[in-house]
Every structure is written in structure tokens, then in C-alpha cells.
Amino acid sequence: MTIDFPKRFLVETWGCQMNELDSQRLSSQLMQEGILPTSDPQQADLILLNSCSVREKAAHKAYSRLGEYRLLKEKRPGLLLGFCGCVAQQEGDQALKRVPDLDFVIGPARVGELRQILRQRLVGKRVVATGFPDAAERNYDMDTLSREGTHKGMVTIIEGCNKKCTFCIVPSTRGPEQNRPLDDILSEVRHLLDFGFREIELLGQTVNHWRDPATSADFAVLLDRVASLDGLDRLRFVTSYPRDFTQEMVDQFARHSNICPYLHLPVQSGSDRVLKMMGRGYATELYFDLIERLRKSRPGIALSTDIIVGFPGETEQDFQLTLDLLSRVRFASVYAFKYSPRPGTAALRLNQPEVPLEDADRRLQTLFSLQREIQTKINQALVGEVFEVLVTSLGKSAGTLTGRTPCHRVIHFEHDTATSYIGSLIDVKVERAYPHSLIGSTVLPGWPEQIDRSRSSLPIVS
Ligand code: 5AD
């Protein structure tokens, strides 16, 4: 059977920011081939599924989505189906056996090879591209990324992970750390700023473990260099590892006002005993001390974290320590998950009693309700404050806009429907607060006429 060159593609993305960026890189390569995006699977003749394997549920989802797309392929045999992301890496050849009509498999470190892989498919070969080439061989497609959105540009600085957290599958799906050279990173950020992006998000599994391969300059140096670039309004980075966060990095928050007063700092547990079993390499004392120094460097900094409940051997007492940590730190938001056993991870061999599912469920709910109370109080204290809001989208209800405060809180406010301000910075006063969002109103007296248009990244048509 000859395969027609595809005309329309669809990329479905699951998982973290790295996957989001990988999907943008996949899309850009296809668009360079003249293939256009569509959000309608019926119209697509090439579908890429970018999968996540961090928890079992996400990995299962990948196979059930593949199953659904196979049904489409039964009706339209010309449809090409590519399996990408962390589950694809994990499964490799197995994926082709399990799903015989898959057309190709691409692991996260091989995303830059999509065009060649597609060409091979068109001459009959079904390529499985997994594994971890050296950084020098990775194609970042920097200048050609089809950046989605108008305001936030994501930039990979380090790929993979060398940590040995016992619960985590990522080191096996994204491979060992590979650092991108400083100059590469700076020129990609410069490029995005020149195209009008206002916010830059530096990405890495352990972003603050980055080092320049040539000079060994560390992440504090990189933050300083990036934050000093002209035209950068907001700089964020994810995900930081507590033990690798040096005082020089903390100091950058005081030094550069365009580094957002927001930090995601996964702690995973409030119990030192559990942290040890997780292989995190720090105790809660280090974490509390770091939080204190961050708050000194940038008063009002909003912090978020990741928590796993029900890790093997976690007792009620351990869990109570996690609740105590939440009460003490008072995070602006918390991402909490039930422990999910992952293939090949060391936690499977810990010889610790499993936490019964009912207990893990109850712990998760207890944690969520405590955090909801904390968040409600924190957000209520913001009523009356004015924030410079980066407008990210039209709001759900007509006549509203949605944006983010510098501390990364979602805020909704009314706007003039005749005009889109997406990508602009607007001063907004908080009027009401909910646990997960704020409601505000614009504070400019003659708004929208008096908006400082010179600060907008997009031509504003009024
Ligand atoms: N089970 C549950 N949660 C996990 N995470 C990573 N691995 C697991 C697992 N096996 C969570 C951690 C991590 C976040 C991205 O996902 O909290 O920080």
C-alpha cells in the first residue's frame, strides 16, 4: 500500500511542560513540511500522541487513546499514527507489537528527528526511535519552533534527570542529564523576545542543576544573564530541586524584579523518614531553611509544591508531618498525588508495607481540604491589592479576560469585548478571592483607552 503524504496533523499532549514543548517542536517540524494543524481527528491524516508515564493512570490513558485512534484507522487505513513521549520511550519495540498498526514510535530525546522518521514511513519503514543521543546530536529546531500562544515562550535548558528518587520513572524515560550550552539558551531567549514574547519559562526536570557544558557556570549565572536581557518582563523556571538551590540562586530573586515572585519547589513529604525512603537526599530542615531564605530575598513570593501521599511505609504519623509542613509553609498551591508504583523503580523493592488504597484516598482528601482552607485565607488577604496582570486568554464568560499575576495566580476581570488584549500587561485590582482564582477589575480610570500600548507585544486594534 502506498501512503499519501499527510495534509493535516493533530498532536495530543499529556503530562508536563516538557511534553508541551516537545509537542510544539513536533508541530513545527510538520508545518515546515507544509502539513497543517487541525484540532479535528476526523480531518487529520497524521495523529501524534505525546504520552506521559509519571503515574500509572496516565500511562493507561495513553493506550486507551491509542485504541480509540486505531478505530479511526480501521475506517481510514491511510491515517498515520505516531506514538511519542515517555510511554513511547518506555515501551519501544513493544509498542509496535502491542499496537500493530502504529506507524512509528518516538522517545522524548528523539523529537527532533520527526521529519526523517516520517519520510522513512512513507517509503515503508516503521521506525522506533528511542534512547538518548548526546546533547550535541539533539536537534532543538530553535529558530523554527511553531510557538503556541503569544506571550509565554518555553525554553529547554536541561533535559533528563540524574536523581534517584525511588518513586520516579522519569530518569528511565528522559535519560541522564544533558545540559544545553549557555549561548544557545541566550540566543533562543533573545529570539523569542524579538518576536514579542513577554514571559520566558526555563524548563528542565531539575532546572536548577543546569551547568554550562563549557564553563561550568551554574543556574544562578544563567538566571542573572537571562533576567538581564532587554525586553523580558517575566522570567520563570520549572522544576527546581530543593537540595540544588544555592544561596546565589536565592539572591537572584532580590536582584532581578523580572524574575517572578513564584517558585515551584516539590517537597514530596513532610516526614524525614519518608523522604529518606524516597531517596530525596534532603531532610525537612533544609527545605524550611530554604523557604525562609527565599522569603527574605523576595517577600511575598508565592510557593507551590508537589506531594505524594501513601508512599510505601508511610504511617499516619508521617502523613500528619506532611499536613504540619503545609500549615507551616502555607503554599499558594499544592499538587498532590497518590503514590503510583512504576515499573523499574527502586520503591518496588523497598520491602515496606503498602498503604491501603482507602487510607491513601482519605489522606489525599484530608490534605486537599486543609490546603483549600490555607489557600482561601491567603487569597482573601490579596483583596484590594493591585497586580500587573499578563493577559493570557479571553475569559469563559463573555466580556471577560483571564490573566496571571506575577505570582502566577489566575485572575479574571471584565474587558471591552471589541478588543483583545491578549499578551498585554494590565493593572488589575483584586475584588474577590476564591481558593483557585481571583476576580478583579481594571484600575485605569479611562480603561481601556489609557492602556500603555508601547508595552503590548501585539498590535492592538481598537
Ligand atoms: N506516584 C505518584 N506521584 C508521582 N510523582 C512522580 N512519580 C510518582 C509516582 N510514582 C509526582 C511527584 C512529582 C510529580 C511531577 O509527580 O510529586 O514531583
Short mmCIF file of C-alpha atoms and ligand atoms in Angstrom, two decimals:
data_model
loop_
_atom_site.label_atom_id
_atom_site.label_comp_id
_atom_site.label_asym_id
_atom_site.label_seq_id
_atom_site.Cartn_x
_atom_site.Cartn_y
_atom_site.Cartn_z
CA MET A 1 0.00 0.00 0.00
CA THR A 2 1.36 3.42 -0.84
CA ILE A 3 0.99 6.04 1.83
CA ASP A 4 -0.09 9.51 0.82
CA PHE A 5 1.84 12.46 2.13
CA PRO A 6 -0.26 13.81 5.02
CA LYS A 7 -2.00 17.17 4.76
CA ARG A 8 -3.35 17.74 8.26
CA PHE A 9 -1.89 16.74 11.62
CA LEU A 10 -3.10 16.63 15.18
CA VAL A 11 -0.85 16.37 18.25
CA GLU A 12 -2.46 15.29 21.50
CA THR A 13 -0.43 16.15 24.60
CA TRP A 14 -0.44 14.64 28.07
CA GLY A 15 1.80 15.45 31.01
CA CYS A 16 4.33 18.11 31.93
CA GLN A 17 5.62 21.33 30.36
CA MET A 18 8.44 19.39 28.70
CA ASN A 19 5.84 17.40 26.82
CA GLU A 20 4.03 20.59 25.89
CA LEU A 21 7.23 22.00 24.44
CA ASP A 22 8.05 18.69 22.72
CA SER A 23 4.62 18.86 21.08
CA GLN A 24 5.39 22.35 19.83
CA ARG A 25 8.64 21.03 18.38
CA LEU A 26 6.81 18.14 16.70
CA SER A 27 4.27 20.56 15.26
CA SER A 28 6.92 22.94 13.95
CA GLN A 29 8.65 20.19 12.00
CA LEU A 30 5.40 19.13 10.37
CA MET A 31 4.48 22.68 9.48
CA GLN A 32 7.87 23.05 7.83
CA GLU A 33 6.91 20.13 5.63
CA GLY A 34 3.76 22.01 4.65
CA ILE A 35 1.45 19.88 6.79
CA LEU A 36 -1.15 21.98 8.61
CA PRO A 37 -2.52 21.59 12.13
CA THR A 38 -6.11 20.64 12.88
CA SER A 39 -7.93 20.01 16.14
CA ASP A 40 -10.38 17.63 14.48
CA PRO A 41 -9.25 13.96 14.45
CA GLN A 42 -11.61 13.28 11.56
CA GLN A 43 -9.71 15.75 9.41
CA ALA A 44 -6.25 14.63 10.45
CA ASP A 45 -4.30 12.16 8.34
CA LEU A 46 -1.41 12.16 10.83
CA ILE A 47 -2.03 11.87 14.57
CA LEU A 48 0.73 12.04 17.19
CA LEU A 49 0.01 11.00 20.74
CA ASN A 50 2.50 12.57 23.16
CA SER A 51 2.19 10.43 26.27
CA CYS A 52 3.08 10.71 29.98
CA SER A 53 4.11 7.83 32.23
CA VAL A 54 4.72 9.54 35.56
CA ARG A 55 1.76 7.78 37.14
CA GLU A 56 0.07 4.55 36.13
CA LYS A 57 -3.21 6.24 35.28
CA ALA A 58 -1.54 8.49 32.70
CA ALA A 59 0.24 5.53 31.10
CA HIS A 60 -3.04 3.58 30.84
CA LYS A 61 -4.67 6.60 29.31
CA ALA A 62 -2.06 6.58 26.55
CA TYR A 63 -3.01 3.06 25.49
CA SER A 64 -6.71 3.73 25.70
CA ARG A 65 -6.28 6.82 23.48
CA LEU A 66 -4.22 4.76 21.03
CA GLY A 67 -7.08 2.24 20.98
CA GLU A 68 -9.53 4.99 20.08
CA TYR A 69 -7.32 6.29 17.28
CA ARG A 70 -6.93 2.75 15.93
CA LEU A 71 -10.67 2.64 15.40
CA LEU A 72 -10.32 5.71 13.21
CA LYS A 73 -7.53 3.99 11.33
CA GLU A 74 -9.72 0.96 10.66
CA LYS A 75 -12.08 3.24 8.82
CA ARG A 76 -9.31 5.23 7.15
CA PRO A 77 -6.28 2.97 6.56
CA GLY A 78 -4.25 5.91 5.19
CA LEU A 79 -4.25 7.59 8.61
CA LEU A 80 -0.76 7.69 10.14
CA LEU A 81 -0.43 7.14 13.88
CA GLY A 82 2.73 8.06 15.83
CA PHE A 83 3.34 7.27 19.48
CA CYS A 84 5.56 9.80 21.29
CA GLY A 85 6.55 10.81 24.82
CA CYS A 86 7.53 8.90 27.92
CA VAL A 87 5.32 5.82 27.49
CA ALA A 88 6.65 5.51 23.93
CA GLN A 89 10.22 5.59 25.27
CA GLN A 90 9.40 3.05 27.94
CA GLU A 91 7.73 0.62 25.54
CA GLY A 92 9.91 0.99 22.44
CA ASP A 93 9.51 -2.03 20.12
CA GLN A 94 6.88 -3.47 22.43
CA ALA A 95 4.54 -0.67 21.40
CA LEU A 96 4.63 -1.88 17.77
CA LYS A 97 3.87 -5.40 18.92
CA ARG A 98 1.06 -4.29 21.19
CA VAL A 99 -0.44 -1.93 18.62
CA PRO A 100 0.45 -3.49 15.26
CA ASP A 101 -0.90 -0.67 13.15
CA LEU A 102 1.20 2.00 14.81
CA ASP A 103 3.33 3.78 12.21
CA PHE A 104 6.24 4.93 14.35
CA VAL A 105 7.44 5.41 17.92
CA ILE A 106 9.48 8.43 19.12
CA GLY A 107 11.01 8.88 22.58
CA PRO A 108 11.34 12.36 24.14
CA ALA A 109 15.05 12.69 23.34
CA ARG A 110 14.44 11.97 19.63
CA VAL A 111 11.69 14.51 19.00
CA GLY A 112 13.95 16.48 16.65
CA GLU A 113 14.05 13.54 14.21
CA LEU A 114 10.36 13.51 13.29
CA ARG A 115 10.85 14.63 9.70
CA GLN A 116 13.29 11.83 8.87
CA ILE A 117 11.09 9.29 10.65
CA LEU A 118 8.06 10.40 8.66
CA ARG A 119 9.98 10.20 5.41
CA GLN A 120 11.04 6.66 6.26
CA ARG A 121 7.45 5.72 6.95
CA LEU A 122 6.43 6.99 3.52
CA VAL A 123 8.85 4.52 1.93
CA GLY A 124 7.53 1.68 4.02
CA LYS A 125 9.69 1.64 7.19
CA ARG A 126 8.19 1.74 10.68
CA VAL A 127 10.86 3.38 12.80
CA VAL A 128 11.22 3.02 16.57
CA ALA A 129 13.35 6.00 17.67
CA THR A 130 14.03 5.75 21.36
CA GLY A 131 17.10 6.10 23.62
CA PHE A 132 19.24 9.09 24.46
CA PRO A 133 21.62 10.66 21.94
CA ASP A 134 24.23 13.16 23.20
CA ALA A 135 23.16 16.77 23.58
CA ALA A 136 25.29 17.71 20.56
CA GLU A 137 23.26 15.38 18.36
CA ARG A 138 19.90 16.64 19.53
CA ASN A 139 18.11 18.89 17.17
CA TYR A 140 16.32 21.64 19.10
CA ASP A 141 14.88 23.32 15.98
CA MET A 142 15.35 26.56 17.81
CA ASP A 143 14.64 29.01 15.04
CA THR A 144 11.73 27.18 13.60
CA LEU A 145 9.58 26.35 16.58
CA SER A 146 5.95 26.95 15.95
CA ARG A 147 5.47 28.66 19.27
CA GLU A 148 1.97 28.38 20.54
CA GLY A 149 0.32 31.30 22.24
CA THR A 150 1.51 34.83 22.09
CA HIS A 151 3.08 35.64 25.39
CA LYS A 152 4.90 32.70 27.00
CA GLY A 153 7.96 31.12 25.42
CA MET A 154 9.28 27.91 26.92
CA VAL A 155 12.99 27.18 26.60
CA THR A 156 14.62 23.86 27.47
CA ILE A 157 17.88 24.30 29.37
CA ILE A 158 18.49 20.81 30.68
CA GLU A 159 16.96 17.51 29.64
CA GLY A 160 16.81 14.24 31.58
CA CYS A 161 17.47 13.65 35.26
CA ASN A 162 20.35 12.14 37.30
CA LYS A 163 18.45 11.96 40.59
CA LYS A 164 17.49 8.63 42.03
CA CYS A 165 14.12 9.30 43.64
CA THR A 166 12.81 5.83 44.35
CA PHE A 167 9.26 6.54 43.15
CA CYS A 168 10.14 8.18 39.85
CA ILE A 169 10.21 6.75 36.34
CA VAL A 170 11.50 9.92 34.66
CA PRO A 171 15.25 9.08 34.70
CA SER A 172 14.45 6.00 32.63
CA THR A 173 12.13 7.76 30.19
CA ARG A 174 14.03 11.01 29.73
CA GLY A 175 17.51 9.64 30.30
CA PRO A 176 20.54 11.15 32.02
CA GLU A 177 21.03 14.90 32.28
CA GLN A 178 22.08 16.79 29.15
CA ASN A 179 22.87 20.46 29.55
CA ARG A 180 22.30 22.96 26.80
CA PRO A 181 25.13 25.46 26.27
CA LEU A 182 24.64 28.94 27.76
CA ASP A 183 24.98 30.72 24.41
CA ASP A 184 22.35 28.50 22.81
CA ILE A 185 19.92 29.28 25.60
CA LEU A 186 20.59 33.02 25.49
CA SER A 187 20.12 33.20 21.75
CA GLU A 188 16.87 31.27 21.88
CA VAL A 189 15.53 33.60 24.60
CA ARG A 190 16.70 36.64 22.61
CA HIS A 191 14.94 35.27 19.54
CA LEU A 192 11.66 34.84 21.44
CA LEU A 193 11.87 38.33 22.93
CA ASP A 194 12.49 39.78 19.49
CA PHE A 195 9.27 38.12 18.38
CA GLY A 196 7.32 39.83 21.16
CA PHE A 197 7.14 37.16 23.83
CA ARG A 198 6.94 38.78 27.27
CA GLU A 199 7.38 35.80 29.52
CA ILE A 200 10.08 33.18 29.37
CA GLU A 201 9.87 29.88 31.19
CA LEU A 202 13.10 27.90 31.50
CA LEU A 203 12.46 24.18 31.53
CA GLY A 204 14.23 21.19 32.99
CA GLN A 205 13.41 18.17 35.10
CA THR A 206 15.87 19.56 37.65
CA VAL A 207 16.19 23.01 36.16
CA ASN A 208 18.47 24.40 38.88
CA HIS A 209 21.01 21.63 38.34
CA TRP A 210 21.92 23.13 34.96
CA ARG A 211 25.58 23.82 34.21
CA ASP A 212 27.13 25.25 31.11
CA PRO A 213 29.00 22.31 29.49
CA ALA A 214 31.94 24.54 28.51
CA THR A 215 32.46 26.77 31.55
CA SER A 216 30.52 25.03 34.35
CA ALA A 217 28.68 28.30 35.02
CA ASP A 218 25.68 27.36 37.15
CA PHE A 219 21.98 28.18 37.19
CA ALA A 220 22.48 31.34 39.28
CA VAL A 221 24.69 32.71 36.48
CA LEU A 222 22.14 31.69 33.86
CA LEU A 223 19.28 33.37 35.74
CA ASP A 224 21.34 36.52 36.05
CA ARG A 225 22.19 36.53 32.33
CA VAL A 226 18.66 35.78 31.13
CA ALA A 227 16.96 38.22 33.53
CA SER A 228 19.33 40.96 32.30
CA LEU A 229 18.12 40.65 28.70
CA ASP A 230 16.25 43.70 27.45
CA GLY A 231 12.52 43.36 27.00
CA LEU A 232 11.96 40.43 29.33
CA ASP A 233 9.03 41.19 31.62
CA ARG A 234 8.65 37.86 33.33
CA LEU A 235 11.09 35.04 33.94
CA ARG A 236 10.01 31.75 35.46
CA PHE A 237 11.56 28.31 35.67
CA VAL A 238 10.43 24.79 36.49
CA THR A 239 11.17 22.38 38.19
CA SER A 240 13.65 23.17 40.97
CA TYR A 241 15.18 20.56 43.22
CA PRO A 242 15.42 21.77 46.83
CA ARG A 243 18.90 20.41 47.54
CA ASP A 244 20.37 22.07 44.43
CA PHE A 245 19.02 25.54 45.25
CA THR A 246 22.07 27.61 46.25
CA GLN A 247 22.14 30.98 48.04
CA GLU A 248 23.34 32.61 44.79
CA MET A 249 20.15 31.38 43.14
CA VAL A 250 18.07 32.68 46.06
CA ASP A 251 19.81 36.06 45.69
CA GLN A 252 18.65 36.44 42.08
CA PHE A 253 15.09 36.95 43.35
CA ALA A 254 16.24 40.09 45.18
CA ARG A 255 18.40 41.23 42.31
CA HIS A 256 16.00 41.00 39.36
CA SER A 257 12.45 42.25 39.68
CA ASN A 258 11.52 40.50 36.42
CA ILE A 259 12.10 37.09 38.00
CA CYS A 260 8.54 36.27 39.02
CA PRO A 261 7.77 36.06 42.73
CA TYR A 262 6.74 32.46 42.27
CA LEU A 263 8.57 29.19 42.75
CA HIS A 264 7.53 25.58 42.34
CA LEU A 265 9.57 23.55 44.80
CA PRO A 266 8.46 19.93 45.19
CA VAL A 267 8.98 18.65 48.73
CA GLN A 268 7.07 15.32 48.29
CA SER A 269 6.64 14.65 52.06
CA GLY A 270 6.88 16.34 55.45
CA SER A 271 8.37 13.26 57.08
CA ASP A 272 12.15 12.83 57.12
CA ARG A 273 11.69 9.08 57.36
CA VAL A 274 9.63 9.04 54.16
CA LEU A 275 11.96 11.49 52.39
CA LYS A 276 14.79 9.09 53.12
CA MET A 277 12.88 6.13 51.69
CA MET A 278 12.09 8.29 48.66
CA GLY A 279 15.81 8.90 48.19
CA ARG A 280 15.32 12.67 48.03
CA GLY A 281 18.69 13.45 49.62
CA TYR A 282 17.44 16.17 51.99
CA ALA A 283 15.50 16.48 55.23
CA THR A 284 12.69 18.90 56.02
CA GLU A 285 15.13 21.17 57.88
CA LEU A 286 16.88 22.02 54.59
CA TYR A 287 13.52 22.75 53.00
CA PHE A 288 12.30 25.04 55.81
CA ASP A 289 15.60 26.90 55.81
CA LEU A 290 15.46 27.39 52.04
CA ILE A 291 11.88 28.71 52.21
CA GLU A 292 12.92 31.20 54.87
CA ARG A 293 15.81 32.47 52.75
CA LEU A 294 13.59 32.74 49.67
CA ARG A 295 11.03 34.76 51.61
CA LYS A 296 13.76 37.03 52.87
CA SER A 297 15.10 37.53 49.36
CA ARG A 298 11.64 38.20 47.86
CA PRO A 299 8.95 38.99 50.44
CA GLY A 300 5.54 37.78 49.31
CA ILE A 301 6.96 35.11 46.99
CA ALA A 302 4.26 32.54 46.16
CA LEU A 303 5.37 28.95 46.57
CA SER A 304 3.90 25.75 45.21
CA THR A 305 4.86 22.15 45.76
CA ASP A 306 4.26 18.50 44.85
CA ILE A 307 3.27 15.95 47.49
CA ILE A 308 2.95 12.18 47.26
CA VAL A 309 0.68 10.52 49.82
CA GLY A 310 0.58 6.82 50.55
CA PHE A 311 4.22 6.10 49.72
CA PRO A 312 5.04 2.52 50.87
CA GLY A 313 5.60 2.52 54.64
CA GLU A 314 4.01 5.97 55.17
CA THR A 315 2.26 5.93 58.58
CA GLU A 316 -0.50 8.20 59.88
CA GLN A 317 2.20 9.96 61.85
CA ASP A 318 4.29 10.56 58.72
CA PHE A 319 1.23 11.89 56.97
CA GLN A 320 0.49 14.22 59.91
CA LEU A 321 4.01 15.65 59.44
CA THR A 322 3.12 16.43 55.82
CA LEU A 323 0.00 18.28 56.98
CA ASP A 324 2.15 20.15 59.53
CA LEU A 325 4.56 21.14 56.76
CA LEU A 326 1.67 22.51 54.68
CA SER A 327 0.40 24.53 57.66
CA ARG A 328 3.85 25.88 58.36
CA VAL A 329 4.88 26.81 54.81
CA ARG A 330 1.44 27.95 53.61
CA PHE A 331 1.84 27.22 49.91
CA ALA A 332 -0.03 29.24 47.32
CA SER A 333 -0.89 25.92 45.66
CA VAL A 334 -0.17 22.23 46.06
CA TYR A 335 -0.18 19.40 43.52
CA ALA A 336 -0.80 16.20 45.46
CA PHE A 337 -0.89 12.64 44.17
CA LYS A 338 -1.47 9.16 45.49
CA TYR A 339 1.66 7.06 45.19
CA SER A 340 1.58 5.01 42.00
CA PRO A 341 4.03 2.09 41.59
CA ARG A 342 6.10 2.49 38.42
CA PRO A 343 7.97 -0.25 36.56
CA GLY A 344 11.69 -0.47 37.24
CA THR A 345 11.70 1.99 40.16
CA ALA A 346 13.53 1.27 43.43
CA ALA A 347 10.43 1.85 45.56
CA LEU A 348 9.12 -1.51 44.33
CA ARG A 349 11.97 -3.21 46.20
CA LEU A 350 11.75 -1.26 49.46
CA ASN A 351 10.06 -4.06 51.35
CA GLN A 352 7.73 -1.66 53.05
CA PRO A 353 4.03 -2.26 53.69
CA GLU A 354 1.76 -0.86 51.01
CA VAL A 355 -0.64 1.82 52.19
CA PRO A 356 -4.20 0.54 51.63
CA LEU A 357 -5.99 2.43 48.86
CA GLU A 358 -8.75 3.67 51.21
CA ASP A 359 -6.13 5.18 53.51
CA ALA A 360 -4.28 6.85 50.65
CA ASP A 361 -7.59 8.22 49.32
CA ARG A 362 -8.56 9.57 52.71
CA ARG A 363 -5.14 11.16 53.21
CA LEU A 364 -5.35 12.85 49.85
CA GLN A 365 -8.79 14.29 50.62
CA THR A 366 -7.66 15.45 54.09
CA LEU A 367 -4.68 17.15 52.50
CA PHE A 368 -6.81 18.85 49.84
CA SER A 369 -9.27 20.22 52.38
CA LEU A 370 -6.51 21.62 54.61
CA GLN A 371 -4.83 23.22 51.59
CA ARG A 372 -8.13 24.67 50.40
CA GLU A 373 -8.54 26.44 53.74
CA ILE A 374 -4.99 27.77 53.61
CA GLN A 375 -5.34 28.95 50.02
CA THR A 376 -8.67 30.64 50.68
CA LYS A 377 -7.12 32.66 53.52
CA ILE A 378 -4.01 33.57 51.52
CA ASN A 379 -6.08 34.67 48.53
CA GLN A 380 -8.55 36.63 50.66
CA ALA A 381 -5.67 38.63 52.06
CA LEU A 382 -4.95 39.78 48.48
CA VAL A 383 -8.30 41.58 48.11
CA GLY A 384 -7.64 45.27 47.49
CA GLU A 385 -4.14 44.72 46.08
CA VAL A 386 -3.25 45.77 42.55
CA PHE A 387 -1.29 43.41 40.31
CA GLU A 388 0.23 43.83 36.91
CA VAL A 389 -1.60 41.09 35.03
CA LEU A 390 -0.35 39.40 31.89
CA VAL A 391 -3.48 38.71 29.83
CA THR A 392 -3.40 35.11 28.64
CA SER A 393 -6.84 34.44 27.13
CA LEU A 394 -10.41 35.53 26.73
CA GLY A 395 -12.41 34.65 29.83
CA LYS A 396 -15.02 31.89 29.90
CA SER A 397 -17.94 34.29 30.16
CA ALA A 398 -18.45 36.95 27.54
CA GLY A 399 -16.87 40.29 28.27
CA THR A 400 -14.10 38.97 30.50
CA LEU A 401 -10.36 38.37 30.19
CA THR A 402 -8.18 35.93 32.07
CA GLY A 403 -4.58 36.52 33.05
CA ARG A 404 -1.86 35.73 35.52
CA THR A 405 -0.47 37.87 38.30
CA PRO A 406 3.34 37.89 38.61
CA CYS A 407 2.89 35.36 41.44
CA HIS A 408 1.18 33.11 38.89
CA ARG A 409 -2.34 33.36 40.26
CA VAL A 410 -5.23 33.15 37.81
CA ILE A 411 -7.31 36.32 37.72
CA HIS A 412 -10.49 37.06 35.76
CA PHE A 413 -11.71 40.57 35.01
CA GLU A 414 -14.08 42.41 32.73
CA HIS A 415 -12.92 43.81 29.42
CA ASP A 416 -14.04 45.63 26.35
CA THR A 417 -15.26 42.88 24.03
CA ALA A 418 -14.38 44.83 20.91
CA THR A 419 -10.68 44.42 21.59
CA SER A 420 -8.37 41.60 22.52
CA TYR A 421 -5.57 42.47 24.88
CA ILE A 422 -4.04 39.02 24.95
CA GLY A 423 -0.33 39.34 25.54
CA SER A 424 -0.56 42.76 27.23
CA LEU A 425 0.18 43.79 30.79
CA ILE A 426 -2.72 45.48 32.57
CA ASP A 427 -3.06 46.69 36.17
CA VAL A 428 -5.90 44.89 37.89
CA LYS A 429 -7.25 45.29 41.41
CA VAL A 430 -8.36 42.16 43.27
CA GLU A 431 -12.05 42.44 44.22
CA ARG A 432 -12.87 38.90 45.30
CA ALA A 433 -10.91 35.76 46.08
CA TYR A 434 -11.57 32.04 45.68
CA PRO A 435 -9.24 29.17 46.57
CA HIS A 436 -8.04 28.74 42.98
CA SER A 437 -8.63 32.11 41.36
CA LEU A 438 -9.18 35.82 41.84
CA ILE A 439 -11.74 38.21 40.43
CA GLY A 440 -10.56 41.73 39.69
CA SER A 441 -11.30 44.98 37.97
CA THR A 442 -9.07 47.16 35.90
CA VAL A 443 -7.76 50.18 37.78
CA LEU A 444 -7.03 52.54 34.93
CA PRO A 445 -9.58 55.37 35.15
CA GLY A 446 -10.25 55.61 31.43
CA TRP A 447 -9.56 51.96 30.67
CA PRO A 448 -9.25 50.62 28.04
CA GLU A 449 -8.25 53.83 26.20
CA GLN A 450 -5.38 54.62 28.52
CA ILE A 451 -3.51 51.38 28.23
CA ASP A 452 0.15 51.89 27.58
CA ARG A 453 0.26 50.33 24.14
CA SER A 454 4.02 50.51 23.93
CA ARG A 455 4.10 47.68 26.46
CA SER A 456 1.96 45.36 24.41
CA SER A 457 3.58 42.59 22.43
CA LEU A 458 0.82 42.51 19.86
CA PRO A 459 -0.52 45.23 17.62
CA ILE A 460 -3.68 46.32 19.34
CA VAL A 461 -6.57 47.17 17.08
CA SER A 462 -9.19 49.29 18.73
N1 5AD B 1 3.48 8.21 42.13
C1 5AD B 1 2.83 9.35 42.45
N2 5AD B 1 3.27 10.56 42.13
C2 5AD B 1 4.45 10.63 41.46
N3 5AD B 1 5.15 11.68 41.03
C3 5AD B 1 6.25 11.23 40.39
N4 5AD B 1 6.28 9.89 40.41
C4 5AD B 1 5.17 9.49 41.09
C5 5AD B 1 4.66 8.24 41.45
N5 5AD B 1 5.30 7.10 41.16
C6 5AD B 1 4.75 13.07 41.29
C7 5AD B 1 5.82 13.79 42.11
C8 5AD B 1 6.46 14.68 41.10
C9 5AD B 1 5.30 15.00 40.18
C10 5AD B 1 5.66 15.52 38.83
O1 5AD B 1 4.64 13.76 40.05
O2 5AD B 1 5.18 14.53 43.13
O3 5AD B 1 7.04 15.84 41.67
#
